[in-house]
């Protein structure tokens, strides 16, 4: 590889800036990735890329995502067609490029066995880099926007050293020792 050039791949999904965190939403076609992303934009978060995300690994080892020029700022909403997020919501609703910090995978509940306490840490590998991943079962009536926002806030807390599930487990074990 020539010096100064970065390797580039493409992934299907949606990339957003949620609370300053680069959140990549993945899942099968029709699972609700774009609708979830649209709702996140309506809650003040920023769209980076929808559908086909260009990803490159920079010199620092982090992976960054961005939109192909043709699709920049656009989303395809089933039943509406193509919409322009920047024109609808203003320039503050979009971002050109973002480091990918967290992967949210929207999955069929029948195909997903999740750690209900949240003690296990799952990762998703992009270009050799392990990125924290949360698998979210999609069911009718679930507020995916709220779940993605909370997953992002939890990710930020973990980066600061606070792990809610481990703290809960510690308190539970301490309480059981006192009773036993």
CSV table of C-alpha atoms in Angstrom, one decimal, residues 41-154:
chain,number,residue,atom,x,y,z
A,41,UNK,CA,-31.9,12.9,13.4
A,42,UNK,CA,-35.3,14.3,14.5
A,43,UNK,CA,-34.0,14.1,18.1
A,44,UNK,CA,-31.0,16.3,17.2
A,45,UNK,CA,-28.4,13.7,16.2
A,46,UNK,CA,-26.5,13.9,12.9
A,47,UNK,CA,-26.6,11.7,9.8
A,48,UNK,CA,-23.2,10.8,8.3
A,49,UNK,CA,-24.2,8.1,5.7
A,50,UNK,CA,-27.3,6.0,4.8
A,51,UNK,CA,-27.3,2.7,3.0
A,52,UNK,CA,-23.8,2.4,1.5
A,53,UNK,CA,-21.2,3.6,3.9
A,54,UNK,CA,-17.6,4.1,2.8
A,55,UNK,CA,-15.2,3.1,5.5
A,56,UNK,CA,-11.5,3.8,5.7
A,57,UNK,CA,-8.8,3.0,8.2
A,58,UNK,CA,-6.6,6.0,8.9
A,59,UNK,CA,-3.0,6.2,10.1
A,60,UNK,CA,-4.0,6.3,13.7
A,61,UNK,CA,-5.7,2.9,13.4
A,62,UNK,CA,-9.3,4.1,13.8
A,63,UNK,CA,-11.9,3.5,11.2
A,64,UNK,CA,-14.0,6.4,9.8
A,65,UNK,CA,-17.2,6.3,7.8
A,66,UNK,CA,-18.6,8.7,5.3
A,67,UNK,CA,-21.1,8.8,2.4
A,68,UNK,CA,-20.4,8.4,-1.3
A,69,UNK,CA,-20.7,11.8,-2.8
A,70,UNK,CA,-23.9,10.9,-4.7
A,71,UNK,CA,-25.8,9.8,-1.6
A,72,UNK,CA,-24.4,12.4,0.8
A,73,UNK,CA,-27.2,13.8,3.1
A,74,UNK,CA,-29.8,11.6,1.5
A,75,UNK,CA,-32.0,8.8,2.9
A,76,UNK,CA,-34.4,6.4,1.2
A,77,UNK,CA,-37.6,6.1,3.2
A,78,UNK,CA,-39.9,3.3,2.1
A,79,UNK,CA,-43.2,4.9,1.1
A,80,UNK,CA,-41.7,8.4,0.7
A,81,UNK,CA,-38.7,7.9,-1.5
A,82,UNK,CA,-35.5,9.8,-1.4
A,83,UNK,CA,-35.2,12.7,1.1
A,84,UNK,CA,-32.5,15.3,1.7
A,85,UNK,CA,-31.7,15.5,5.4
A,86,UNK,CA,-29.7,18.7,5.1
A,87,UNK,CA,-32.5,20.5,3.2
A,88,UNK,CA,-35.2,19.2,5.6
A,89,UNK,CA,-33.4,19.7,8.9
A,90,UNK,CA,-30.5,22.1,8.2
A,91,UNK,CA,-26.8,21.7,8.0
A,92,UNK,CA,-26.5,20.8,11.7
A,93,UNK,CA,-28.4,17.6,11.0
A,94,UNK,CA,-25.5,16.1,8.9
A,95,UNK,CA,-21.8,15.4,9.3
A,96,UNK,CA,-19.4,14.6,6.5
A,97,UNK,CA,-17.3,11.9,8.3
A,98,UNK,CA,-17.2,10.2,11.6
A,99,UNK,CA,-15.0,7.7,13.5
A,100,UNK,CA,-16.9,4.5,14.1
A,101,UNK,CA,-17.0,3.9,17.9
A,102,UNK,CA,-20.1,1.7,18.5
A,103,UNK,CA,-22.0,-0.8,16.3
A,104,UNK,CA,-25.7,-1.4,16.9
A,105,UNK,CA,-27.0,-4.5,15.1
A,106,UNK,CA,-30.8,-4.7,14.7
A,107,UNK,CA,-31.7,-8.3,14.7
A,108,UNK,CA,-34.7,-10.7,14.6
A,109,UNK,CA,-35.4,-11.8,18.2
A,110,UNK,CA,-35.6,-15.4,17.0
A,111,UNK,CA,-32.0,-15.2,15.7
A,112,UNK,CA,-30.6,-13.5,18.8
A,113,UNK,CA,-29.5,-14.7,22.1
A,114,UNK,CA,-28.5,-11.7,24.2
A,115,UNK,CA,-26.8,-11.3,27.5
A,116,UNK,CA,-29.8,-9.9,29.5
A,117,UNK,CA,-27.6,-8.4,32.2
A,118,UNK,CA,-25.1,-6.8,29.9
A,119,UNK,CA,-22.0,-8.3,31.5
A,120,UNK,CA,-20.5,-9.7,28.3
A,121,UNK,CA,-18.8,-7.4,25.8
A,122,UNK,CA,-19.4,-8.2,22.2
A,123,UNK,CA,-17.4,-6.7,19.3
A,124,UNK,CA,-17.7,-6.3,15.6
A,125,UNK,CA,-14.6,-6.4,13.5
A,126,UNK,CA,-14.1,-3.7,10.8
A,127,UNK,CA,-10.8,-3.7,8.9
A,128,UNK,CA,-9.1,-5.6,11.7
A,129,UNK,CA,-10.3,-3.3,14.5
A,130,UNK,CA,-12.6,-4.6,17.2
A,131,UNK,CA,-15.5,-2.2,17.9
A,132,UNK,CA,-18.0,-2.6,20.7
A,133,UNK,CA,-21.3,-4.0,19.5
A,134,UNK,CA,-24.8,-4.2,20.9
A,135,UNK,CA,-27.3,-6.6,19.3
A,136,UNK,CA,-30.8,-5.2,19.7
A,137,UNK,CA,-33.8,-7.5,19.1
A,138,UNK,CA,-36.4,-5.7,16.9
A,139,UNK,CA,-40.1,-6.2,17.9
A,140,UNK,CA,-43.2,-4.2,17.1
A,141,UNK,CA,-43.6,-1.3,19.5
A,142,UNK,CA,-40.0,-1.1,20.7
A,143,UNK,CA,-38.6,2.4,20.8
A,144,UNK,CA,-35.4,1.8,18.9
A,145,UNK,CA,-34.4,5.4,19.1
A,146,UNK,CA,-34.5,5.5,22.9
A,147,UNK,CA,-32.6,2.2,23.0
A,148,UNK,CA,-29.9,3.4,20.6
A,149,UNK,CA,-29.5,6.7,22.6
A,150,UNK,CA,-29.2,4.8,25.9
A,151,UNK,CA,-26.8,2.3,24.4
A,152,UNK,CA,-24.7,5.3,23.3
A,153,UNK,CA,-24.8,6.9,26.8
A,154,UNK,CA,-23.9,3.5,28.3
